[in-house]
Each structure stands twice: as structure tokens, then as C-alpha cells.
């Protein structure tokens, strides 16, 4: 019964986040942090301490004002993730989750994904801590982005993606991303939410691997 209530609540939260993001390109602050906190609590309850530490570190480091240099934050989170991973049991599920959390956080630091999208993704990664979910999240985000880009076929969206690729190649954050996102960007929360809902309601089909 509790499991059913949890799935319904998660579906409602993710659905609302996707709806609001689609309409406003923003996700309410309390909602995205609630998903992250619940994900960390679930991981802690299941004693996935490596996932807990890396997820909390990503959230805390991003909010530290004195770490203004983006490369210092990147080095710090990757260092923490790698150190904790070495010091704990190195299962495939934990390895995939830690890598995915660091990768999502890296995309956020380079403004390739929004802060709300990254927070929700890290929360779900911590919540499920599964290699299968990492794969599903990659499929829904990449596939959804490709479909939306093809459907919209807008020069502005292509310019945002091209600019993101160029700046990532140059290893520097985007400086005009917020404006471009509101003008030409594509909502991303629904792709992350889709992965979470599918994984929550189709465990037999999707949890074939740890």
C-alpha cells in the first residue's frame, strides 16, 4: 500500500513539474528540492551511502557562493565522487549512478541543462540508483530532445544547441544561455519526468538489470 502511495505521489509531482516547465520554462523551487530530498532519503534508507554523499555534495557545492570558479567546483565534485567510489563497494549500479550524477552536474555547470532539470534528475538518480534507470534517463532525454528539435525545426533552437556545443568544446560556460533558453529553448523536465514515471510503474520490464 505504501509503495502504491509513493508511486502515485511521485507521478503527481513529476507530472506537475513537467506541466509547469512546459508552460513557463521554470520548475517551482520547493518542488524540485523536494524530489531531490526524497531521492536522497530513499537512497539513505537503502544504505546507498556513496550515492547519498555524491548527490548531497553536488547540491551543496553548487550553492556555495565562495566557490565562484566553475572549474574549482567541477574538480571538487568529481574528486569527491571518485574518492567516495573508491572507498566503498563498487557495484555496477552504484558506479553508473555516481557517473550519471557527476555528468548531470557537469552539464549544469556549463549551463547545458537548467538547475531545476539537473536537481530533478539527480534526485531520481539517487532515488532509483540503478544502471537500468541511468540508461532509461539517457534514452528519454536524448530521444526527447531530438524529437522536439525535429518537430520545432527552429533556427533558434539549433543556435542554442550549436552554441552549447561550441562553448563546451572551449570548456567555458555559456553567458547568454538564460536569454536564449527563454526565447528559443526547449522544456526538458518532461523528458526527465517521463523516465521517472516509467521506471516507477514498470519495474518488472525495466529493472532487468541492477
C-alpha atoms as one frame of an Amber mdcrd trajectory, in Angstrom:
protein
   0.000   0.000   0.000   2.791   2.412   0.918   4.578   1.538  -2.302   1.458
   2.409  -4.314   1.031   5.713  -2.475   4.671   6.558  -3.107   4.346   5.840
  -6.831   1.188   7.943  -7.099   2.787  10.846  -5.229   5.932  10.646  -7.354
   3.884  10.544 -10.550   1.873  13.575  -9.458   4.987  15.550  -8.515   6.813
  14.721 -11.744   3.716  15.377 -13.839   3.200  18.783 -12.257   6.879  19.659
 -12.683   6.713  18.722 -16.358   3.488  20.705 -16.878   4.783  23.866 -15.214
   8.116  23.642 -17.032   6.332  23.223 -20.360   4.198  26.305 -19.715   6.740
  28.608 -18.061  10.219  27.086 -18.646  10.541  27.066 -14.852  10.028  24.491
 -12.097   8.927  25.652  -8.623  11.866  25.747  -6.233  10.180  23.767  -3.417
   9.084  21.042  -5.835  12.480  20.359  -7.377  14.204  20.324  -3.995  11.525
  18.035  -2.572  12.247  15.493  -5.308  15.969  15.705  -4.567  15.484  15.339
  -0.809  13.131  12.371  -1.191  15.602  10.717  -3.561  18.453  11.154  -1.085
  16.301   9.867   1.795  15.332   6.764  -0.214  18.991   6.097  -1.066  19.969
   6.548   2.594  17.173   4.238   3.734  18.557   1.583   1.384  22.101   2.269
   2.672  23.428   3.532  -0.654  25.829   5.893   1.083  28.025   6.526  -1.952
  25.032   7.800  -3.897  23.865   9.873  -0.928  27.231  11.573  -0.454  27.732
  12.387  -4.124  24.161  13.697  -4.577  24.374  15.879  -1.459  27.839  17.105
  -2.443  26.578  18.163  -5.875  23.705  20.124  -4.330  25.837  21.758  -1.622
  28.796  22.680  -3.818  26.521  24.340  -6.373  25.132  26.627  -3.668  28.466
  27.709  -2.147  28.995  31.323  -3.129  32.731  31.357  -2.384  33.324  28.636
  -4.989  32.835  31.115  -7.805  35.316  29.455 -10.156  33.429  26.849 -12.165
  36.496  24.666 -12.686  37.113  24.505  -8.937  33.569  23.257  -8.375  33.967
  20.716 -11.169  37.238  19.419  -9.740  35.738  19.261  -6.253  32.617  17.273
  -7.146  34.491  14.857  -9.415  37.145  14.415  -6.732  34.530  13.711  -4.068
  32.679  11.295  -6.322  35.819   9.395  -7.272  37.126   9.275  -3.693  33.854
   8.023  -2.238  33.512   5.479  -5.036  36.989   4.093  -4.311  36.279   3.875
  -0.587  33.035   1.898  -0.926  31.652  -1.177  -2.633  31.897  -0.699  -6.382
  28.749  -2.310  -7.749  27.642  -1.655 -11.311  24.529   0.170 -10.129  26.477
   2.500  -7.824  29.144   3.144 -10.449  26.599   4.027 -13.123  24.653   6.261
 -10.740  27.709   8.155  -9.495  28.931   8.732 -13.056  25.466   9.888 -14.121
  25.145  12.310 -11.192  28.565  13.821 -11.926  27.706  14.067 -15.622  24.374
  15.800 -14.967  26.075  18.168 -12.567  28.763  18.900 -15.182  26.087  19.726
 -17.763  24.516  22.091 -15.250  27.808  23.846 -14.553  28.220  24.528 -18.256
  24.602  25.719 -18.496  23.666  22.925 -20.874  20.766  21.999 -18.600  18.835
  24.151 -16.181  19.261  23.986 -12.440  15.759  22.597 -11.908  16.253  19.887
 -14.535  19.579  18.878 -13.002  18.120  18.835  -9.481  15.210  16.608 -10.502
  17.490  14.285 -12.468  19.921  13.903  -9.565  17.020  13.284  -7.198  15.650
  10.497  -9.402  19.113   9.012  -9.920  19.576   8.867  -6.148  16.080   7.505
  -5.641  16.426   4.581  -8.067  20.267   4.156  -8.019  20.045   1.686 -10.880
  22.069   1.220 -14.067  18.800   0.478 -15.867  17.393   3.854 -14.820  20.558
   5.622 -15.990  20.073   4.031 -19.412  16.366   4.906 -19.457  17.074   8.506
 -18.485  19.615   8.803 -21.292  17.097   7.414 -23.792  14.238   9.714 -22.787
  16.358  12.862 -22.594  18.333  12.364 -25.791  15.406  10.919 -27.719  13.010
  13.571 -26.473  15.430  16.368 -27.342  15.921  15.024 -30.847  12.174  14.669
 -31.430  11.446  18.171 -30.164  14.202  19.670 -32.277  12.908  17.935 -35.384
   9.300  18.867 -34.612  10.041  22.516 -33.984  12.747  22.833 -36.661  13.591
  26.289 -35.481  16.825  28.075 -36.220  16.826  29.487 -32.721  16.803  26.061
 -31.099  19.611  24.946 -33.400  21.590  28.026 -32.459  21.240  27.226 -28.762
  22.470  23.660 -29.290  25.321  24.774 -31.546  26.363  27.457 -29.097  26.255
  24.949 -26.248  28.454  22.507 -28.171  30.985  25.202 -29.076  31.228  26.501
 -25.515  31.532  23.007 -24.095  34.338  22.297 -26.568  36.060  25.515 -25.422
  35.479  24.492 -21.786  33.668  27.663 -20.779  30.139  28.303 -19.514  27.536
  29.920 -21.744  26.931  33.578 -20.990  23.712  34.108 -22.935  22.037  30.816
 -22.165  19.260  32.142 -19.940  18.037  34.561 -22.600  18.324  32.009 -25.394
  16.567  29.390 -23.292  13.524  31.573 -22.735  13.423  32.708 -26.355  14.324
  29.564 -28.269  14.938  26.799 -25.761  13.005  23.600 -25.221  11.492  22.408
 -21.927  13.416  19.450 -20.532  11.645  18.479 -17.306   9.091  16.301 -19.115
  11.841  14.056 -20.514  13.313  13.513 -17.061   9.867  13.064 -15.534   8.958
  10.510 -18.199  11.922   8.350 -17.229  10.960   8.565 -13.556   7.324   7.657
 -14.138   8.154   4.767 -16.467  10.679   3.328 -14.047   8.318   3.708 -11.100
   5.383   1.950 -12.760   7.110  -0.680 -14.898   9.593  -2.332 -12.525   9.308
  -5.816 -13.973  10.022  -4.649 -17.510  12.639  -2.017 -16.767  14.538  -3.498
 -13.837  16.006  -6.393 -15.729  19.462  -5.282 -14.659  20.669  -3.879 -11.321
